[in-house]
PDB file of C-alpha atoms in Angstrom:
ATOM      1  CA  MET A   1      92.719  90.056  16.860  1.00  0.00           C
ATOM      2  CA  ALA A   2      91.247  88.991  20.179  1.00  0.00           C
ATOM      3  CA  GLY A   3      91.452  86.194  22.705  1.00  0.00           C
ATOM      4  CA  ARG A   4      88.591  84.860  24.817  1.00  0.00           C
ATOM      5  CA  HIS A   5      89.166  87.219  27.728  1.00  0.00           C
ATOM      6  CA  GLY A   6      88.502  90.585  26.108  1.00  0.00           C
ATOM      7  CA  ASN A   7      92.211  90.818  25.288  1.00  0.00           C
ATOM      8  CA  LYS A   8      91.889  92.477  21.906  1.00  0.00           C
ATOM      9  CA  GLY A   9      94.679  94.244  20.053  1.00  0.00           C
ATOM     10  CA  VAL A  10      95.917  95.383  16.666  1.00  0.00           C
ATOM     11  CA  VAL A  11      98.463  93.583  14.516  1.00  0.00           C
ATOM     12  CA  SER A  12     101.394  95.988  14.554  1.00  0.00           C
ATOM     13  CA  ARG A  13     103.790  93.936  12.444  1.00  0.00           C
ATOM     14  CA  ILE A  14     103.722  90.888  10.191  1.00  0.00           C
ATOM     15  CA  LEU A  15     106.986  88.946   9.799  1.00  0.00           C
ATOM     16  CA  PRO A  16     108.091  86.018   7.629  1.00  0.00           C
ATOM     17  CA  GLN A  17     107.954  82.737   9.538  1.00  0.00           C
ATOM     18  CA  GLU A  18     111.746  82.397   9.549  1.00  0.00           C
ATOM     19  CA  ASP A  19     112.125  85.752  11.353  1.00  0.00           C
ATOM     20  CA  MET A  20     109.779  84.854  14.217  1.00  0.00           C
ATOM     21  CA  PRO A  21     111.234  83.751  17.568  1.00  0.00           C
ATOM     22  CA  PHE A  22     111.357  79.948  17.881  1.00  0.00           C
ATOM     23  CA  LEU A  23     111.352  77.288  20.605  1.00  0.00           C
ATOM     24  CA  PRO A  24     114.359  75.046  21.412  1.00  0.00           C
ATOM     25  CA  ASP A  25     112.889  72.331  19.123  1.00  0.00           C
ATOM     26  CA  GLY A  26     112.730  74.841  16.227  1.00  0.00           C
ATOM     27  CA  THR A  27     108.963  75.507  16.345  1.00  0.00           C
ATOM     28  CA  PRO A  28     108.309  79.171  15.385  1.00  0.00           C
ATOM     29  CA  LEU A  29     105.762  81.234  17.317  1.00  0.00           C
ATOM     30  CA  ASP A  30     102.531  82.281  15.611  1.00  0.00           C
ATOM     31  CA  ILE A  31     101.729  85.387  17.689  1.00  0.00           C
ATOM     32  CA  VAL A  32     103.872  87.535  19.982  1.00  0.00           C
ATOM     33  CA  LEU A  33     101.997  89.667  22.521  1.00  0.00           C
ATOM     34  CA  ASN A  34     103.152  92.753  24.392  1.00  0.00           C
ATOM     35  CA  PRO A  35     103.386  91.865  28.119  1.00  0.00           C
ATOM     36  CA  LEU A  36     102.421  95.454  29.056  1.00  0.00           C
ATOM     37  CA  GLY A  37      98.832  94.560  28.161  1.00  0.00           C
ATOM     38  CA  VAL A  38      98.541  92.286  31.217  1.00  0.00           C
ATOM     39  CA  PRO A  39      99.304  94.298  34.398  1.00  0.00           C
ATOM     40  CA  SER A  40      97.495  97.513  33.432  1.00  0.00           C
ATOM     41  CA  ARG A  41      94.225  95.706  32.658  1.00  0.00           C
ATOM     42  CA  MET A  42      94.707  93.005  35.320  1.00  0.00           C
ATOM     43  CA  ASN A  43      93.507  90.405  32.820  1.00  0.00           C
ATOM     44  CA  ILE A  44      94.940  87.229  34.359  1.00  0.00           C
ATOM     45  CA  GLY A  45      92.579  84.830  32.582  1.00  0.00           C
ATOM     46  CA  GLN A  46      94.572  85.038  29.353  1.00  0.00           C
ATOM     47  CA  VAL A  47      97.782  84.042  31.173  1.00  0.00           C
ATOM     48  CA  LEU A  48      96.146  81.042  32.846  1.00  0.00           C
ATOM     49  CA  GLU A  49      94.688  79.978  29.489  1.00  0.00           C
ATOM     50  CA  VAL A  50      98.158  80.094  27.922  1.00  0.00           C
ATOM     51  CA  HIS A  51      99.583  77.916  30.715  1.00  0.00           C
ATOM     52  CA  LEU A  52      96.713  75.420  30.633  1.00  0.00           C
ATOM     53  CA  GLY A  53      96.945  75.172  26.846  1.00  0.00           C
ATOM     54  CA  TYR A  54     100.696  74.522  27.139  1.00  0.00           C
ATOM     55  CA  ALA A  55     100.097  71.737  29.683  1.00  0.00           C
ATOM     56  CA  ALA A  56      97.277  70.194  27.621  1.00  0.00           C
ATOM     57  CA  HIS A  57      99.479  70.183  24.514  1.00  0.00           C
ATOM     58  CA  ALA A  58     102.358  68.555  26.416  1.00  0.00           C
ATOM     59  CA  LEU A  59     100.056  65.860  27.839  1.00  0.00           C
ATOM     60  CA  GLY A  60      98.078  65.332  24.625  1.00  0.00           C
ATOM     61  CA  TRP A  61      94.814  66.151  26.387  1.00  0.00           C
ATOM     62  CA  LYS A  62      91.714  68.099  25.426  1.00  0.00           C
ATOM     63  CA  VAL A  63      90.590  70.377  28.251  1.00  0.00           C
ATOM     64  CA  ALA A  64      87.117  71.816  28.927  1.00  0.00           C
ATOM     65  CA  THR A  65      87.099  74.252  31.842  1.00  0.00           C
ATOM     66  CA  PRO A  66      83.803  75.736  33.141  1.00  0.00           C
ATOM     67  CA  ILE A  67      83.423  79.484  33.331  1.00  0.00           C
ATOM     68  CA  PHE A  68      84.137  81.111  36.745  1.00  0.00           C
ATOM     69  CA  ASN A  69      85.000  77.682  38.163  1.00  0.00           C
ATOM     70  CA  GLY A  70      87.932  76.563  36.046  1.00  0.00           C
ATOM     71  CA  ALA A  71      91.370  75.186  36.815  1.00  0.00           C
ATOM     72  CA  ASN A  72      93.250  77.202  39.415  1.00  0.00           C
ATOM     73  CA  GLU A  73      96.933  78.109  39.497  1.00  0.00           C
ATOM     74  CA  LYS A  74      97.885  75.145  41.700  1.00  0.00           C
ATOM     75  CA  GLU A  75      96.188  72.632  39.386  1.00  0.00           C
ATOM     76  CA  ILE A  76      97.796  74.191  36.307  1.00  0.00           C
ATOM     77  CA  ARG A  77     101.246  74.018  37.924  1.00  0.00           C
ATOM     78  CA  GLU A  78     100.692  70.307  38.614  1.00  0.00           C
ATOM     79  CA  LEU A  79      99.624  69.666  35.011  1.00  0.00           C
ATOM     80  CA  LEU A  80     102.688  71.498  33.657  1.00  0.00           C
ATOM     81  CA  LYS A  81     104.855  69.354  35.909  1.00  0.00           C
ATOM     82  CA  GLN A  82     103.134  66.184  34.637  1.00  0.00           C
ATOM     83  CA  GLY A  83     103.731  67.297  31.066  1.00  0.00           C
ATOM     84  CA  GLY A  84     107.464  67.542  31.646  1.00  0.00           C
ATOM     85  CA  VAL A  85     107.715  71.307  31.106  1.00  0.00           C
ATOM     86  CA  ALA A  86     108.690  74.128  33.475  1.00  0.00           C
ATOM     87  CA  GLU A  87     106.156  74.784  36.241  1.00  0.00           C
ATOM     88  CA  ASP A  88     106.140  78.512  35.535  1.00  0.00           C
ATOM     89  CA  GLY A  89     105.190  77.911  31.893  1.00  0.00           C
ATOM     90  CA  LYS A  90     108.262  79.720  30.577  1.00  0.00           C
ATOM     91  CA  THR A  91     110.868  78.518  28.106  1.00  0.00           C
ATOM     92  CA  VAL A  92     113.955  79.753  26.297  1.00  0.00           C
ATOM     93  CA  LEU A  93     113.221  81.534  23.008  1.00  0.00           C
ATOM     94  CA  TYR A  94     115.652  82.182  20.169  1.00  0.00           C
ATOM     95  CA  ASP A  95     115.740  85.246  17.924  1.00  0.00           C
ATOM     96  CA  GLY A  96     114.658  84.185  14.439  1.00  0.00           C
ATOM     97  CA  ARG A  97     116.999  86.699  12.755  1.00  0.00           C
ATOM     98  CA  THR A  98     120.202  86.034  14.703  1.00  0.00           C
ATOM     99  CA  GLY A  99     119.619  82.590  16.209  1.00  0.00           C
ATOM    100  CA  GLU A 100     120.746  83.911  19.596  1.00  0.00           C
ATOM    101  CA  PRO A 101     118.692  83.084  22.725  1.00  0.00           C
ATOM    102  CA  PHE A 102     116.856  85.933  24.433  1.00  0.00           C
ATOM    103  CA  ASP A 103     118.188  87.033  27.828  1.00  0.00           C
ATOM    104  CA  GLN A 104     115.035  86.086  29.749  1.00  0.00           C
ATOM    105  CA  ARG A 105     112.810  83.021  29.529  1.00  0.00           C
ATOM    106  CA  VAL A 106     109.411  83.788  28.008  1.00  0.00           C
ATOM    107  CA  THR A 107     105.869  82.565  28.740  1.00  0.00           C
ATOM    108  CA  VAL A 108     104.711  80.365  25.854  1.00  0.00           C
ATOM    109  CA  GLY A 109     101.484  78.441  25.388  1.00  0.00           C
ATOM    110  CA  TYR A 110      98.442  77.605  23.282  1.00  0.00           C
ATOM    111  CA  PRO A 111      95.515  80.036  23.704  1.00  0.00           C
ATOM    112  CA  TYR A 112      92.543  80.421  21.393  1.00  0.00           C
ATOM    113  CA  TYR A 113      92.844  83.484  19.169  1.00  0.00           C
ATOM    114  CA  LEU A 114      90.172  84.950  16.903  1.00  0.00           C
ATOM    115  CA  LYS A 115      90.205  87.389  14.028  1.00  0.00           C
ATOM    116  CA  LEU A 116      88.170  90.564  14.491  1.00  0.00           C
ATOM    117  CA  HIS A 117      86.951  92.024  11.223  1.00  0.00           C
ATOM    118  CA  HIS A 118      88.338  95.538  11.696  1.00  0.00           C
ATOM    119  CA  LEU A 119      90.475  96.630   8.772  1.00  0.00           C
ATOM    120  CA  VAL A 120      92.429  99.850   8.275  1.00  0.00           C
ATOM    121  CA  ASP A 121      90.810 100.533   4.901  1.00  0.00           C
ATOM    122  CA  ASP A 122      87.394 100.606   6.584  1.00  0.00           C
ATOM    123  CA  LYS A 123      88.586 102.771   9.472  1.00  0.00           C
ATOM    124  CA  ILE A 124      90.519 105.527   7.687  1.00  0.00           C
ATOM    125  CA  HIS A 125      88.771 108.888   7.839  1.00  0.00           C
ATOM    126  CA  ALA A 126      89.647 112.552   7.305  1.00  0.00           C
ATOM    127  CA  ARG A 127      87.644 115.773   7.574  1.00  0.00           C
ATOM    128  CA  SER A 128      88.219 119.309   6.324  1.00  0.00           C
ATOM    129  CA  THR A 129      84.889 121.011   6.990  1.00  0.00           C
ATOM    130  CA  GLY A 130      81.684 119.230   7.781  1.00  0.00           C
ATOM    131  CA  PRO A 131      78.508 119.090   9.878  1.00  0.00           C
ATOM    132  CA  TYR A 132      78.278 120.530  13.393  1.00  0.00           C
ATOM    133  CA  SER A 133      76.032 119.611  16.317  1.00  0.00           C
ATOM    134  CA  LEU A 134      73.095 121.992  16.734  1.00  0.00           C
ATOM    135  CA  VAL A 135      73.356 121.767  20.520  1.00  0.00           C
ATOM    136  CA  THR A 136      77.090 122.163  21.192  1.00  0.00           C
ATOM    137  CA  GLN A 137      78.176 123.688  17.850  1.00  0.00           C
ATOM    138  CA  GLN A 138      81.043 121.179  17.879  1.00  0.00           C
ATOM    139  CA  PRO A 139      81.772 118.823  14.960  1.00  0.00           C
ATOM    140  CA  LEU A 140      79.786 115.600  14.937  1.00  0.00           C
ATOM    141  CA  GLY A 141      81.547 112.359  15.821  1.00  0.00           C
ATOM    142  CA  GLY A 142      82.234 109.272  13.759  1.00  0.00           C
ATOM    143  CA  LYS A 143      83.064 108.408  10.181  1.00  0.00           C
ATOM    144  CA  ALA A 144      79.426 107.757   9.280  1.00  0.00           C
ATOM    145  CA  GLN A 145      78.498 111.382  10.016  1.00  0.00           C
ATOM    146  CA  PHE A 146      81.689 112.778   8.466  1.00  0.00           C
ATOM    147  CA  GLY A 147      82.619 113.910  11.951  1.00  0.00           C
ATOM    148  CA  GLY A 148      85.756 115.241  13.594  1.00  0.00           C
ATOM    149  CA  GLN A 149      88.358 113.564  15.777  1.00  0.00           C
ATOM    150  CA  ARG A 150      87.629 113.731  19.500  1.00  0.00           C
ATOM    151  CA  PHE A 151      90.224 115.720  21.434  1.00  0.00           C
ATOM    152  CA  GLY A 152      89.705 114.774  25.052  1.00  0.00           C
ATOM    153  CA  GLU A 153      90.905 116.024  28.393  1.00  0.00           C
ATOM    154  CA  MET A 154      94.121 113.997  28.468  1.00  0.00           C
ATOM    155  CA  GLU A 155      95.015 114.999  24.910  1.00  0.00           C
ATOM    156  CA  VAL A 156      94.726 118.624  26.008  1.00  0.00           C
ATOM    157  CA  TRP A 157      97.099 117.887  28.897  1.00  0.00           C
ATOM    158  CA  ALA A 158      99.599 116.365  26.479  1.00  0.00           C
ATOM    159  CA  LEU A 159      99.704 119.487  24.293  1.00  0.00           C
ATOM    160  CA  GLU A 160      99.914 121.667  27.398  1.00  0.00           C
ATOM    161  CA  ALA A 161     102.906 119.641  28.589  1.00  0.00           C
ATOM    162  CA  TYR A 162     104.658 120.225  25.263  1.00  0.00           C
ATOM    163  CA  GLY A 163     103.870 123.947  25.347  1.00  0.00           C
ATOM    164  CA  ALA A 164     102.013 123.796  22.018  1.00  0.00           C
ATOM    165  CA  ALA A 165      99.861 126.793  22.928  1.00  0.00           C
ATOM    166  CA  TYR A 166      98.795 127.929  19.452  1.00  0.00           C
ATOM    167  CA  THR A 167      97.981 124.417  18.265  1.00  0.00           C
ATOM    168  CA  LEU A 168      95.882 123.876  21.381  1.00  0.00           C
ATOM    169  CA  GLN A 169      94.099 127.221  20.946  1.00  0.00           C
ATOM    170  CA  GLU A 170      93.264 126.369  17.335  1.00  0.00           C
ATOM    171  CA  ILE A 171      91.924 122.918  18.237  1.00  0.00           C
ATOM    172  CA  LEU A 172      89.717 124.274  21.023  1.00  0.00           C
ATOM    173  CA  THR A 173      88.349 127.255  19.063  1.00  0.00           C
ATOM    174  CA  VAL A 174      88.253 127.512  15.259  1.00  0.00           C
ATOM    175  CA  LYS A 175      88.430 123.729  14.766  1.00  0.00           C
ATOM    176  CA  SER A 176      85.688 123.191  17.326  1.00  0.00           C
ATOM    177  CA  ASP A 177      82.901 125.512  18.538  1.00  0.00           C
ATOM    178  CA  ASP A 178      84.109 129.080  17.958  1.00  0.00           C
ATOM    179  CA  VAL A 179      81.196 129.747  15.609  1.00  0.00           C
ATOM    180  CA  THR A 180      82.225 133.110  14.180  1.00  0.00           C
ATOM    181  CA  GLY A 181      85.953 132.398  14.417  1.00  0.00           C
ATOM    182  CA  ARG A 182      85.801 129.334  12.195  1.00  0.00           C
ATOM    183  CA  VAL A 183      83.855 131.213   9.521  1.00  0.00           C
ATOM    184  CA  LYS A 184      86.358 134.086   9.563  1.00  0.00           C
ATOM    185  CA  THR A 185      89.290 131.652   9.518  1.00  0.00           C
ATOM    186  CA  TYR A 186      87.885 129.784   6.517  1.00  0.00           C
ATOM    187  CA  GLU A 187      87.320 133.082   4.718  1.00  0.00           C
ATOM    188  CA  ALA A 188      90.882 134.215   5.489  1.00  0.00           C
ATOM    189  CA  ILE A 189      92.327 130.958   4.134  1.00  0.00           C
ATOM    190  CA  VAL A 190      90.287 131.207   0.922  1.00  0.00           C
ATOM    191  CA  LYS A 191      91.254 134.866   0.385  1.00  0.00           C
ATOM    192  CA  GLY A 192      94.895 134.315   1.328  1.00  0.00           C
ATOM    193  CA  HIS A 193      94.773 136.652   4.319  1.00  0.00           C
ATOM    194  CA  ASN A 194      96.276 136.144   7.768  1.00  0.00           C
ATOM    195  CA  VAL A 195      94.153 133.985  10.050  1.00  0.00           C
ATOM    196  CA  PRO A 196      92.376 136.199  12.626  1.00  0.00           C
ATOM    197  CA  THR A 197      92.683 135.758  16.378  1.00  0.00           C
ATOM    198  CA  PRO A 198      90.281 133.038  17.608  1.00  0.00           C
ATOM    199  CA  GLY A 199      87.227 134.145  19.560  1.00  0.00           C
ATOM    200  CA  VAL A 200      85.322 132.632  22.465  1.00  0.00           C
ATOM    201  CA  PRO A 201      84.192 128.993  22.114  1.00  0.00           C
ATOM    202  CA  GLU A 202      80.493 128.228  22.422  1.00  0.00           C
ATOM    203  CA  SER A 203      81.172 125.847  25.309  1.00  0.00           C
ATOM    204  CA  PHE A 204      82.561 128.742  27.373  1.00  0.00           C
ATOM    205  CA  LYS A 205      79.433 130.781  26.704  1.00  0.00           C
ATOM    206  CA  VAL A 206      77.343 127.827  27.889  1.00  0.00           C
ATOM    207  CA  LEU A 207      79.464 127.639  31.063  1.00  0.00           C
ATOM    208  CA  VAL A 208      78.844 131.325  31.733  1.00  0.00           C
ATOM    209  CA  LYS A 209      75.097 130.833  31.224  1.00  0.00           C
ATOM    210  CA  GLU A 210      75.092 127.884  33.643  1.00  0.00           C
ATOM    211  CA  LEU A 211      76.884 129.996  36.251  1.00  0.00           C
ATOM    212  CA  GLN A 212      74.349 132.772  35.709  1.00  0.00           C
ATOM    213  CA  SER A 213      71.566 130.228  36.239  1.00  0.00           C
ATOM    214  CA  LEU A 214      73.047 129.691  39.720  1.00  0.00           C
ATOM    215  CA  CYS A 215      72.532 133.421  40.383  1.00  0.00           C
ATOM    216  CA  LEU A 216      76.228 134.194  39.980  1.00  0.00           C
ATOM    217  CA  ASP A 217      76.924 137.543  38.326  1.00  0.00           C
ATOM    218  CA  VAL A 218      79.768 136.514  36.015  1.00  0.00           C
ATOM    219  CA  LYS A 219      81.723 139.186  34.173  1.00  0.00           C
ATOM    220  CA  ILE A 220      84.419 138.365  31.643  1.00  0.00           C
ATOM    221  CA  LEU A 221      87.423 140.691  31.666  1.00  0.00           C
ATOM    222  CA  GLY A 222      89.854 141.122  28.772  1.00  0.00           C
ATOM    223  CA  GLU A 223      93.615 141.569  29.003  1.00  0.00           C
ATOM    224  CA  ASP A 224      93.106 145.309  29.456  1.00  0.00           C
ATOM    225  CA  GLY A 225      90.778 144.742  32.407  1.00  0.00           C
ATOM    226  CA  GLU A 226      87.715 145.884  30.450  1.00  0.00           C
ATOM    227  CA  GLU A 227      84.559 143.796  30.568  1.00  0.00           C
ATOM    228  CA  VAL A 228      84.010 141.636  27.486  1.00  0.00           C
ATOM    229  CA  ASP A 229      80.489 141.305  26.146  1.00  0.00           C
ATOM    230  CA  LEU A 230      80.279 137.757  24.799  1.00  0.00           C
ATOM    231  CA  LYS A 231      77.564 138.814  22.349  1.00  0.00           C
ATOM    232  CA  ASP A 232      80.096 141.030  20.599  1.00  0.00           C
ATOM    233  CA  ASP A 233      81.736 137.860  19.308  1.00  0.00           C
ATOM    234  CA  ASP A 234      78.588 136.390  17.902  1.00  0.00           C
ATOM    235  CA  ASP A 235      76.243 137.988  15.399  1.00  0.00           C
ATOM    236  CA  ASP A 236      73.500 135.392  15.857  1.00  0.00           C
ATOM    237  CA  ASP A 237      71.330 137.920  17.725  1.00  0.00           C
ATOM    238  CA  SER A 238      72.013 140.800  15.322  1.00  0.00           C
ATOM    239  CA  ILE A 239      69.419 142.063  12.870  1.00  0.00           C
ATOM    240  CA  TYR A 240      70.614 143.492   9.561  1.00  0.00           C
ATOM    241  CA  GLY A 241      69.263 146.459   7.652  1.00  0.00           C
ATOM    242  CA  ALA A 242      69.894 147.644   4.089  1.00  0.00           C
ATOM    243  CA  GLY A 243      73.419 147.091   2.806  1.00  0.00           C
ATOM    244  CA  GLY A 244      74.175 144.419   5.402  1.00  0.00           C
ATOM    245  CA  LYS A 245      74.512 146.994   8.202  1.00  0.00           C
ATOM    246  CA  VAL A 246      73.821 145.680  11.717  1.00  0.00           C
ATOM    247  CA  LEU A 247      70.922 147.661  13.184  1.00  0.00           C
ATOM    248  CA  PRO A 248      71.180 148.916  16.784  1.00  0.00           C
ATOM    249  CA  ASP A 249      68.410 147.825  19.120  1.00  0.00           C
ATOM    250  CA  ASP A 250      66.578 151.166  19.031  1.00  0.00           C
ATOM    251  CA  GLU A 251      66.203 151.049  15.237  1.00  0.00           C
ATOM    252  CA  ILE A 252      64.634 147.582  14.992  1.00  0.00           C
ATOM    253  CA  THR A 253      60.922 147.604  14.171  1.00  0.00           C
ATOM    254  CA  MET A 254      58.640 144.734  13.234  1.00  0.00           C
ATOM    255  CA  ASP A 255      55.314 146.484  12.555  1.00  0.00           C
ATOM    256  CA  ASP A 256      53.810 143.551  10.689  1.00  0.00           C
ATOM    257  CA  ASP A 257      54.598 140.891  13.283  1.00  0.00           C
ATOM    258  CA  LEU A 258      54.180 142.679  16.612  1.00  0.00           C
ATOM    259  CA  PRO A 259      51.128 144.274  18.230  1.00  0.00           C
ATOM    260  CA  ASN A 260      50.957 148.080  18.220  1.00  0.00           C
ATOM    261  CA  GLY A 261      54.020 148.301  15.929  1.00  0.00           C
ATOM    262  CA  LYS A 262      56.287 149.109  18.876  1.00  0.00           C
ATOM    263  CA  ASP A 263      60.082 149.144  18.760  1.00  0.00           C
ATOM    264  CA  VAL A 264      61.751 146.085  20.322  1.00  0.00           C
ATOM    265  CA  ASP A 265      65.260 144.840  20.920  1.00  0.00           C
ATOM    266  CA  ALA A 266      66.791 141.846  19.182  1.00  0.00           C
ATOM    267  CA  ASP A 267      65.877 139.340  21.927  1.00  0.00           C
ATOM    268  CA  GLU A 268      62.203 140.341  21.934  1.00  0.00           C
ATOM    269  CA  ALA A 269      62.119 140.220  18.159  1.00  0.00           C
ATOM    270  CA  ALA A 270      63.502 136.696  18.190  1.00  0.00           C
ATOM    271  CA  GLU A 271      60.988 135.558  20.804  1.00  0.00           C
ATOM    272  CA  ALA A 272      58.072 137.099  18.917  1.00  0.00           C
ATOM    273  CA  GLY A 273      58.832 134.950  15.908  1.00  0.00           C
ATOM    274  CA  PHE A 274      58.199 131.791  17.941  1.00  0.00           C
ATOM    275  CA  GLU A 275      54.920 132.746  19.585  1.00  0.00           C
ATOM    276  CA  ILE A 276      52.145 130.221  18.878  1.00  0.00           C
ATOM    277  CA  GLN A 277      48.526 129.955  19.847  1.00  0.00           C
ATOM    278  CA  ASP A 278      47.438 128.752  23.265  1.00  0.00           C
ATOM    279  CA  GLU A 279      48.876 125.303  24.051  1.00  0.00           C
ATOM    280  CA  ASP A 280      45.536 123.811  25.045  1.00  0.00           C
ATOM    281  CA  ASN A 281      43.973 124.839  21.742  1.00  0.00           C
ATOM    282  CA  VAL A 282      46.834 123.299  19.789  1.00  0.00           C
ATOM    283  CA  PHE A 283      46.579 119.942  21.529  1.00  0.00           C
ATOM    284  CA  GLY A 284      42.814 120.050  21.416  1.00  0.00           C
ATOM    285  CA  LEU A 285      42.966 120.476  17.658  1.00  0.00           C
ATOM    286  CA  LEU A 286      45.403 117.588  17.347  1.00  0.00           C
ATOM    287  CA  ASN A 287      43.235 115.331  19.493  1.00  0.00           C
ATOM    288  CA  ASP A 288      40.206 116.154  17.381  1.00  0.00           C
ATOM    289  CA  SER A 289      42.122 115.363  14.221  1.00  0.00           C
ATOM    290  CA  TYR A 290      43.153 111.944  15.516  1.00  0.00           C
ATOM    291  CA  THR A 291      39.591 110.999  16.442  1.00  0.00           C
ATOM    292  CA  MET A 292      38.361 112.442  13.126  1.00  0.00           C
ATOM    293  CA  ASP A 293      35.348 113.932  14.957  1.00  0.00           C
ATOM    294  CA  SER A 294      36.163 117.544  14.128  1.00  0.00           C
ATOM    295  CA  ASP A 295      35.485 119.515  10.977  1.00  0.00           C
ATOM    296  CA  ASP A 296      38.924 121.087  11.408  1.00  0.00           C
ATOM    297  CA  SER A 297      40.746 117.764  11.022  1.00  0.00           C
ATOM    298  CA  GLU A 298      41.240 118.217   7.293  1.00  0.00           C
ATOM    299  CA  ASN A 299      43.076 121.478   7.909  1.00  0.00           C
ATOM    300  CA  VAL A 300      45.718 120.047  10.270  1.00  0.00           C
TER     301      VAL A 300
END
């Protein structure tokens, strides 16, 4: 539900009318709000609306207050006084289950409240495996894309505070962007083997690349002090020979695709596959095809 001041919230509990707190004259409340929603968001408009509605109800008036230039606190206090109710807008409430009065007086009034059409049945979502972003290699977001649940910075802090190290490692690696680790983990689960140790997340590799772009020579050291080659974790750049064996760089040849049939390493081989004709010629051909002046247009 939501008021007219951006004060939205979920319905956490629905009670029978007889169990709701009630006023001294026996009138039960319709909605009970958590007061902690006011100071943190500094949303004072909803409180003033409650008071003004209470005064208007007591006086039998209808009130129209212009936006940004409405009734101020002093005027509302005067109206509450005229209506014969407490100036602070508070009253004694009684517990609907026991009939006993609450220890403190409570702010009561008549605000407008609206129903927002957000239902649990439409919101519920779960994911086992699913699509990943091509850029970050992390799961997509949102129910519509069958995405994962966002685990943000403060959620990480919470697990750190509880000392849930293995849960945190799993969330940040095999359940996120540890590309090879998640494949190996899935395979281990299917085969009934022990889950392997998670690898390096893709986001860390991107961080290293960004540092290298700043001309910083970054070297990753393992627990034994030896340098870790991040490519060892990822077989994306590997080229396979017969029997699924990964070929070393000096054995990779691409005679058909490369000039002179020379030996190349994996990076050069990958780049060669994306070479296209001169850019100007490509766009010239496209421009000709759009104007339909060229004989080549039918071939585009």
